[in-house]
Short mmCIF file of C-alpha atoms and ligand atoms in Angstrom, two decimals:
data_model
loop_
_atom_site.label_atom_id
_atom_site.label_comp_id
_atom_site.label_asym_id
_atom_site.label_seq_id
_atom_site.Cartn_x
_atom_site.Cartn_y
_atom_site.Cartn_z
CA MET G 298 0.00 0.00 0.00
CA ALA G 299 1.30 3.42 -0.91
CA GLY G 300 2.66 5.55 1.92
CA LEU G 301 3.09 2.69 4.44
CA ASP G 302 6.65 2.09 5.59
CA LEU G 303 6.75 -1.60 6.39
CA THR G 304 10.50 -2.01 6.70
CA HIS G 305 9.62 -2.97 10.24
CA ARG G 306 6.60 -5.03 11.16
CA PRO G 307 6.61 -5.13 14.99
CA ARG G 308 3.54 -7.35 14.91
CA ARG G 309 5.66 -10.17 13.42
CA LEU G 310 7.02 -10.95 16.89
CA ARG G 311 3.55 -10.96 18.45
CA ARG G 312 1.93 -13.52 16.12
CA ALA G 313 2.53 -16.68 18.10
CA GLU G 314 2.70 -17.50 21.78
CA TRP G 315 6.17 -19.07 21.41
CA SER G 316 7.43 -15.84 19.88
CA ARG G 317 5.81 -13.61 22.49
CA ARG G 318 7.44 -15.78 25.16
CA LEU G 319 10.80 -15.52 23.45
CA VAL G 320 10.90 -11.71 23.44
CA ARG G 321 9.21 -11.13 26.80
CA GLU G 322 11.25 -8.59 28.80
CA THR G 323 10.06 -9.26 32.33
CA VAL G 324 8.75 -12.29 34.19
CA LEU G 325 6.71 -12.55 37.32
CA THR G 326 7.46 -15.50 39.57
CA ALA G 327 6.50 -16.56 43.07
CA ASN G 328 9.97 -15.36 44.12
CA ASP G 329 8.80 -11.78 43.61
CA LEU G 330 6.06 -11.93 46.22
CA ILE G 331 5.71 -10.88 49.83
CA TRP G 332 2.32 -11.79 51.29
CA PRO G 333 0.88 -9.36 53.90
CA ILE G 334 -1.24 -11.13 56.53
CA PHE G 335 -3.55 -9.67 59.19
CA VAL G 336 -3.43 -11.42 62.55
CA ILE G 337 -6.12 -11.58 65.26
CA GLU G 338 -6.53 -13.29 68.62
CA GLY G 339 -8.22 -16.66 68.97
CA GLN G 340 -8.09 -20.13 67.48
CA GLY G 341 -9.31 -21.30 64.13
CA GLN G 342 -10.44 -17.77 63.25
CA ARG G 343 -10.71 -16.56 59.65
CA GLU G 344 -12.53 -13.24 59.72
CA PRO G 345 -13.48 -11.71 56.37
CA ILE G 346 -12.63 -8.06 55.73
CA GLY G 347 -15.49 -6.22 54.04
CA SER G 348 -13.43 -4.00 51.78
CA MET G 349 -10.93 -6.74 50.87
CA PRO G 350 -12.75 -9.66 49.24
CA MET G 351 -10.96 -13.03 49.70
CA VAL G 352 -8.66 -11.60 52.41
CA HIS G 353 -9.15 -12.66 56.04
CA ARG G 354 -7.84 -11.74 59.44
CA LEU G 355 -6.24 -14.92 60.77
CA SER G 356 -5.68 -16.22 64.27
CA VAL G 357 -2.10 -17.32 64.94
CA ASP G 358 -2.77 -21.00 64.16
CA GLU G 359 -4.39 -20.00 60.85
CA ALA G 360 -1.46 -17.69 60.11
CA VAL G 361 0.81 -20.72 60.53
CA ARG G 362 -1.34 -22.58 57.99
CA ALA G 363 -1.01 -19.63 55.65
CA ALA G 364 2.76 -19.79 56.10
CA VAL G 365 2.75 -23.47 55.13
CA ARG G 366 0.67 -22.61 52.07
CA ALA G 367 3.06 -19.79 51.19
CA ARG G 368 6.09 -22.04 51.55
CA ASP G 369 4.51 -24.73 49.40
CA LEU G 370 3.73 -22.11 46.73
CA GLY G 371 7.30 -20.79 46.77
CA ILE G 372 6.43 -17.39 48.25
CA PRO G 373 9.64 -16.27 50.00
CA ALA G 374 8.24 -14.08 52.78
CA LEU G 375 5.22 -12.95 54.79
CA ALA G 376 4.56 -9.52 56.29
CA LEU G 377 2.55 -9.62 59.52
CA PHE G 378 0.10 -6.96 60.70
CA PRO G 379 -1.69 -7.35 64.04
CA ASN G 380 -5.23 -6.24 64.75
CA THR G 381 -4.71 -5.32 68.38
CA ASP G 382 -7.57 -5.56 70.86
CA PRO G 383 -8.92 -2.02 71.38
CA THR G 384 -8.46 -2.31 75.16
CA LEU G 385 -4.70 -2.72 74.59
CA ARG G 386 -4.33 0.50 72.61
CA ASP G 387 -3.18 3.59 74.45
CA GLU G 388 -1.69 7.04 73.85
CA LYS G 389 1.86 5.67 73.83
CA GLY G 390 1.38 2.36 72.07
CA ALA G 391 2.87 0.42 75.01
CA GLU G 392 1.62 -2.92 73.68
CA ALA G 393 4.23 -2.61 70.90
CA PHE G 394 6.91 -3.43 73.48
CA ASN G 395 5.14 -6.42 75.03
CA GLU G 396 7.17 -9.51 74.23
CA ASN G 397 3.98 -11.56 74.21
CA ASN G 398 1.96 -9.27 72.00
CA LEU G 399 0.03 -10.74 69.11
CA VAL G 400 2.60 -10.12 66.42
CA CYS G 401 5.44 -11.59 68.51
CA ARG G 402 3.40 -14.73 69.18
CA ALA G 403 2.66 -15.03 65.46
CA VAL G 404 6.35 -14.59 64.59
CA ARG G 405 7.39 -17.29 67.08
CA ALA G 406 4.73 -19.73 65.89
CA ILE G 407 5.60 -19.32 62.22
CA ARG G 408 9.33 -19.41 62.93
CA LYS G 409 8.87 -22.72 64.76
CA GLU G 410 6.52 -24.45 62.29
CA VAL G 411 7.76 -23.02 58.99
CA PRO G 412 11.42 -22.07 59.47
CA GLU G 413 12.03 -21.87 55.70
CA ILE G 414 9.93 -18.75 55.22
CA GLY G 415 11.02 -15.15 55.76
CA VAL G 416 9.00 -13.24 58.34
CA MET G 417 8.73 -9.48 58.16
CA THR G 418 7.17 -7.21 60.76
CA ASP G 419 6.03 -3.61 60.54
CA VAL G 420 7.74 -1.06 62.76
CA ALA G 421 5.26 1.75 63.51
CA LEU G 422 2.99 2.41 66.44
CA ASP G 423 -0.37 2.67 64.66
CA PRO G 424 -1.66 -0.84 65.56
CA TYR G 425 -1.12 0.08 69.22
CA THR G 426 -2.06 3.73 69.65
CA SER G 427 -5.48 4.99 70.72
CA HIS G 428 -5.14 7.90 68.26
CA GLY G 429 -4.22 5.67 65.28
CA HIS G 430 -0.98 7.51 64.48
CA ASP G 431 2.35 5.82 63.76
CA GLY G 432 4.15 8.00 66.30
CA LEU G 433 3.89 9.53 69.75
CA MET G 434 1.92 12.76 70.07
CA ARG G 435 2.06 15.96 72.05
CA GLY G 436 -1.13 17.88 71.37
CA ASP G 437 -1.58 17.60 67.62
CA GLU G 438 2.12 17.14 66.92
CA ILE G 439 3.70 13.80 65.98
CA LEU G 440 7.00 13.80 67.85
CA ASN G 441 9.95 12.61 65.80
CA ASP G 442 12.84 11.84 68.12
CA GLU G 443 10.72 10.41 70.94
CA THR G 444 8.98 8.20 68.38
CA VAL G 445 12.32 6.90 67.09
CA GLU G 446 13.18 5.80 70.64
CA ALA G 447 9.91 3.87 70.75
CA LEU G 448 10.48 2.35 67.31
CA ILE G 449 13.87 1.07 68.44
CA ARG G 450 12.21 -0.73 71.35
CA GLN G 451 9.53 -2.10 69.05
CA ALA G 452 12.06 -3.34 66.47
CA LEU G 453 14.16 -5.03 69.18
CA ASN G 454 11.04 -6.69 70.56
CA GLN G 455 10.25 -8.08 67.11
CA ALA G 456 13.85 -9.19 66.54
CA ARG G 457 13.88 -11.04 69.86
CA ALA G 458 10.69 -12.82 68.78
CA GLY G 459 12.63 -14.03 65.74
CA CYS G 460 11.58 -11.91 62.78
CA ASP G 461 13.92 -11.86 59.77
CA ILE G 462 13.10 -8.43 58.39
CA VAL G 463 11.98 -5.31 60.23
CA ALA G 464 10.12 -2.85 58.07
CA PRO G 465 9.83 0.65 59.49
CA SER G 466 6.65 2.09 57.95
CA ASP G 467 6.43 5.18 60.13
CA MET G 468 8.37 7.76 58.05
CA MET G 469 10.09 9.37 61.06
CA ASP G 470 13.43 11.04 60.29
CA GLY G 471 16.57 9.16 61.24
CA ARG G 472 14.90 5.91 62.26
CA ILE G 473 16.74 3.55 59.92
CA GLY G 474 20.19 4.38 61.29
CA ALA G 475 18.93 4.32 64.86
CA ILE G 476 17.23 0.93 64.45
CA ARG G 477 20.27 -0.54 62.62
CA ALA G 478 22.60 0.55 65.42
CA ALA G 479 20.32 -0.84 68.12
CA LEU G 480 19.89 -4.18 66.32
CA ASP G 481 23.65 -4.53 65.84
CA LYS G 482 24.34 -3.68 69.46
CA GLU G 483 22.03 -6.48 70.62
CA GLY G 484 23.54 -9.07 68.27
CA PHE G 485 20.83 -8.87 65.62
CA GLU G 486 23.22 -7.87 62.86
CA GLN G 487 21.61 -10.46 60.54
CA VAL G 488 18.13 -8.99 60.85
CA GLN G 489 17.36 -7.20 57.61
CA ILE G 490 15.76 -3.78 57.25
CA MET G 491 13.27 -3.07 54.51
CA ALA G 492 12.61 0.66 54.72
CA TYR G 493 9.27 2.06 53.73
CA ALA G 494 11.44 4.77 52.21
CA ALA G 495 9.04 6.62 49.96
CA LYS G 496 5.69 6.24 51.64
CA TYR G 497 2.99 8.64 50.60
CA ALA G 498 0.07 10.08 52.56
CA SER G 499 -2.41 8.14 50.49
CA ALA G 500 -6.16 7.60 50.31
CA PHE G 501 -5.45 4.01 49.28
CA TYR G 502 -4.72 2.75 52.82
CA GLY G 503 -8.42 2.87 53.82
CA PRO G 504 -9.16 -0.88 53.69
CA PHE G 505 -5.93 -1.68 55.59
CA ARG G 506 -7.01 0.59 58.41
CA GLU G 507 -10.32 -1.28 58.53
CA ALA G 508 -8.40 -4.58 58.60
CA VAL G 509 -6.19 -3.59 61.55
CA GLY G 510 -8.92 -1.60 63.28
CA SER G 511 -7.10 1.74 63.33
CA GLY G 512 -9.27 3.58 60.80
CA GLY G 513 -12.02 4.72 63.13
CA LEU G 514 -9.46 5.86 65.68
CA LEU G 515 -7.27 8.00 63.45
CA ARG G 516 -7.22 11.59 64.62
CA GLY G 517 -6.56 13.87 61.64
CA ASP G 518 -4.28 12.56 58.90
CA LYS G 519 -0.66 11.50 58.38
CA ARG G 520 0.52 14.31 56.14
CA THR G 521 3.12 15.65 58.56
CA TYR G 522 5.14 12.46 58.19
CA GLN G 523 4.02 10.59 55.07
CA MET G 524 4.95 12.18 51.74
CA ASP G 525 2.97 14.54 49.54
CA PRO G 526 1.68 12.56 46.51
CA ALA G 527 2.77 15.46 44.31
CA ASN G 528 6.47 14.88 44.99
CA SER G 529 9.04 12.80 43.17
CA ASP G 530 12.53 14.30 43.77
CA GLU G 531 11.77 14.14 47.47
CA ALA G 532 11.29 10.37 47.18
CA LEU G 533 14.85 10.07 45.91
CA ARG G 534 16.14 12.08 48.86
CA GLU G 535 14.20 9.86 51.28
CA VAL G 536 15.55 6.69 49.65
CA ALA G 537 19.10 8.08 49.67
CA LEU G 538 18.86 8.76 53.40
CA ASP G 539 17.52 5.30 54.21
CA LEU G 540 20.22 3.59 52.16
CA GLU G 541 22.95 5.72 53.76
CA GLN G 542 21.58 4.78 57.16
CA GLY G 543 21.80 1.09 56.39
CA ALA G 544 18.54 -0.05 54.80
CA ASP G 545 19.06 -3.37 53.00
CA MET G 546 16.00 -2.89 50.80
CA VAL G 547 13.77 0.04 50.04
CA MET G 548 10.08 0.25 49.32
CA VAL G 549 7.77 2.58 47.46
CA LYS G 550 4.19 2.74 48.66
CA PRO G 551 1.46 2.74 47.31
CA GLY G 552 2.30 0.83 44.14
CA LEU G 553 0.50 1.28 40.85
CA PRO G 554 -0.13 5.05 41.17
CA TYR G 555 3.61 5.45 41.96
CA LEU G 556 5.31 3.32 39.30
CA ASP G 557 7.20 6.41 38.13
CA ILE G 558 8.78 6.57 41.57
CA CYS G 559 9.70 2.86 41.46
CA ARG G 560 11.46 3.38 38.15
CA ARG G 561 13.37 6.46 39.33
CA VAL G 562 14.44 4.76 42.55
CA LYS G 563 15.67 1.64 40.76
CA ASP G 564 17.53 3.64 38.11
CA GLU G 565 19.11 6.01 40.59
CA PHE G 566 20.26 3.55 43.27
CA GLY G 567 20.14 0.04 41.83
CA ALA G 568 19.25 -1.20 45.31
CA PRO G 569 16.77 -3.99 46.02
CA THR G 570 13.52 -2.11 45.38
CA PHE G 571 10.04 -3.19 46.38
CA ALA G 572 6.59 -1.74 45.98
CA TYR G 573 3.56 -2.22 48.18
CA GLN G 574 0.41 -2.81 46.18
CA VAL G 575 -1.71 -1.51 49.02
CA SER G 576 -5.14 -2.43 50.31
CA GLY G 577 -6.99 0.23 48.31
CA GLU G 578 -5.41 -0.94 45.07
CA TYR G 579 -6.47 -4.49 45.89
CA ALA G 580 -9.97 -3.28 46.81
CA MET G 581 -10.35 -1.34 43.54
CA ILE G 582 -9.50 -4.34 41.40
CA MET G 583 -11.60 -6.73 43.46
CA ALA G 584 -14.61 -4.40 43.48
CA ALA G 585 -14.54 -4.38 39.69
CA VAL G 586 -14.01 -8.15 39.61
CA GLU G 587 -17.06 -8.65 41.85
CA ARG G 588 -19.18 -6.61 39.46
CA GLY G 589 -17.95 -8.69 36.57
CA TRP G 590 -16.19 -5.67 35.07
CA LEU G 591 -12.66 -7.08 35.19
CA ASP G 592 -11.25 -10.57 34.85
CA HIS G 593 -9.74 -11.54 38.21
CA GLU G 594 -6.68 -13.44 37.02
CA LYS G 595 -5.84 -11.20 34.11
CA ALA G 596 -6.17 -7.97 36.10
CA MET G 597 -4.16 -9.42 38.99
CA VAL G 598 -1.31 -10.66 36.82
CA GLU G 599 -1.15 -7.52 34.68
CA SER G 600 -1.05 -5.29 37.75
CA LEU G 601 1.84 -7.31 39.18
CA VAL G 602 3.85 -7.60 35.96
CA ALA G 603 3.71 -3.80 35.83
CA PHE G 604 5.86 -3.64 38.97
CA LYS G 605 8.52 -5.84 37.42
CA ARG G 606 8.49 -3.73 34.27
CA ALA G 607 8.91 -0.59 36.40
CA GLY G 608 12.10 -2.05 37.89
CA CYS G 609 10.88 -3.54 41.15
CA ASP G 610 12.54 -6.66 42.52
CA GLY G 611 9.37 -7.68 44.28
CA VAL G 612 5.92 -6.67 45.46
CA LEU G 613 4.00 -6.81 48.70
CA THR G 614 0.57 -7.83 47.55
CA TYR G 615 -2.64 -9.32 48.93
CA PHE G 616 -2.87 -11.23 45.65
CA ALA G 617 0.28 -13.21 46.60
CA PRO G 618 -1.31 -16.63 47.27
CA PHE G 619 -3.73 -16.34 44.35
CA VAL G 620 -1.12 -15.32 41.82
CA ALA G 621 1.35 -17.91 43.12
CA GLU G 622 -1.34 -20.57 42.65
CA LYS G 623 -1.93 -19.41 39.13
CA LEU G 624 1.79 -19.43 38.34
CA ALA G 625 2.12 -22.92 39.81
CA ARG G 626 -0.72 -24.18 37.58
CA GLN G 627 1.04 -22.80 34.54
CA ALA G 628 4.42 -24.28 35.36
C1 PBG T 960 1.13 1.43 59.10
C2 PBG T 960 0.95 0.85 57.75
C3 PBG T 960 -0.04 1.19 56.82
C4 PBG T 960 0.09 0.31 55.77
C5 PBG T 960 1.17 -0.53 56.04
N1 PBG T 960 1.70 -0.17 57.29
C6 PBG T 960 -1.13 2.19 56.88
C7 PBG T 960 -0.85 3.59 57.18
O1 PBG T 960 0.26 4.09 57.05
O2 PBG T 960 -1.82 4.26 57.56
C8 PBG T 960 -0.82 0.29 54.58
C9 PBG T 960 -0.92 -0.97 53.83
C10 PBG T 960 -2.10 -1.08 52.95
O3 PBG T 960 -2.90 -0.15 52.77
O4 PBG T 960 -2.26 -2.17 52.40
N2 PBG T 960 2.17 2.26 59.34
#
């Protein structure tokens, strides 16, 4: 046809499945997944979460079963989030330092029954505070340095329980270096740190706050410590600081709306880079799936491949067991 330049026919490579497989640039495998799990008190409990279809809050024994499932599916690590009894929440988040708190008991149980799996715990006070904030407060102010002292105690408590990775999600200044030093001093030099390095003050955490029971409590918002969604250069400065202070891995959060940040972080630092496909992202996809507007498997896989394409080494995602099952079926 006149006027068409067909020196190149890019569609040639897309004609057959074998050819598409041959030129595929990124692959998603179970090795890329970290599975976040919500933990509650009790035995044999699997409590559905309204805004997160197919996700449950699990009692410790059920969390152990989830860990077995994860191991069998080849998922390398779990991230644990406790839903703390409201009567144990106070202004200072004291329950965070209790060596027998829910998350510590979950860590010990999983460690014992499923030693092959990596266990990550969140370092931030929000599951424990009566005001729902990640830090200590004076009036309306979230105190930085006092909070870092508390986070150190919380991280040490989790390390003593046997966690493999501590993940500070609080966005206080200087906490990575302080936690690293404290861990080393107590002989936990092998405990890894995954820094929530570029964590944004996002609307997409809503379902998570329902899951851990902090949503109704939250006084105000988190914009004095979590980042402004409008900023990108600032994310690089945050990541640089966390890496300088000894973070082993860095995370961008939320995920899909921040893929540009993932790419910049990976290109700039070349460090192990993760994204958190957060609760609201999961809820959006699942809400559409429930209405029959999106195909569950296709939407799930496409959303996760996007992270690999953007340069991430892995993803924290509530889809972890479902996508790992799908990948296992294919293999
Ligand atoms: C707590 C924390 C949050 C998430 C992970 N750790 C919520 C928040 O900062 O309010 C969100 C995860 C999700 O939405 O899936 N510091």
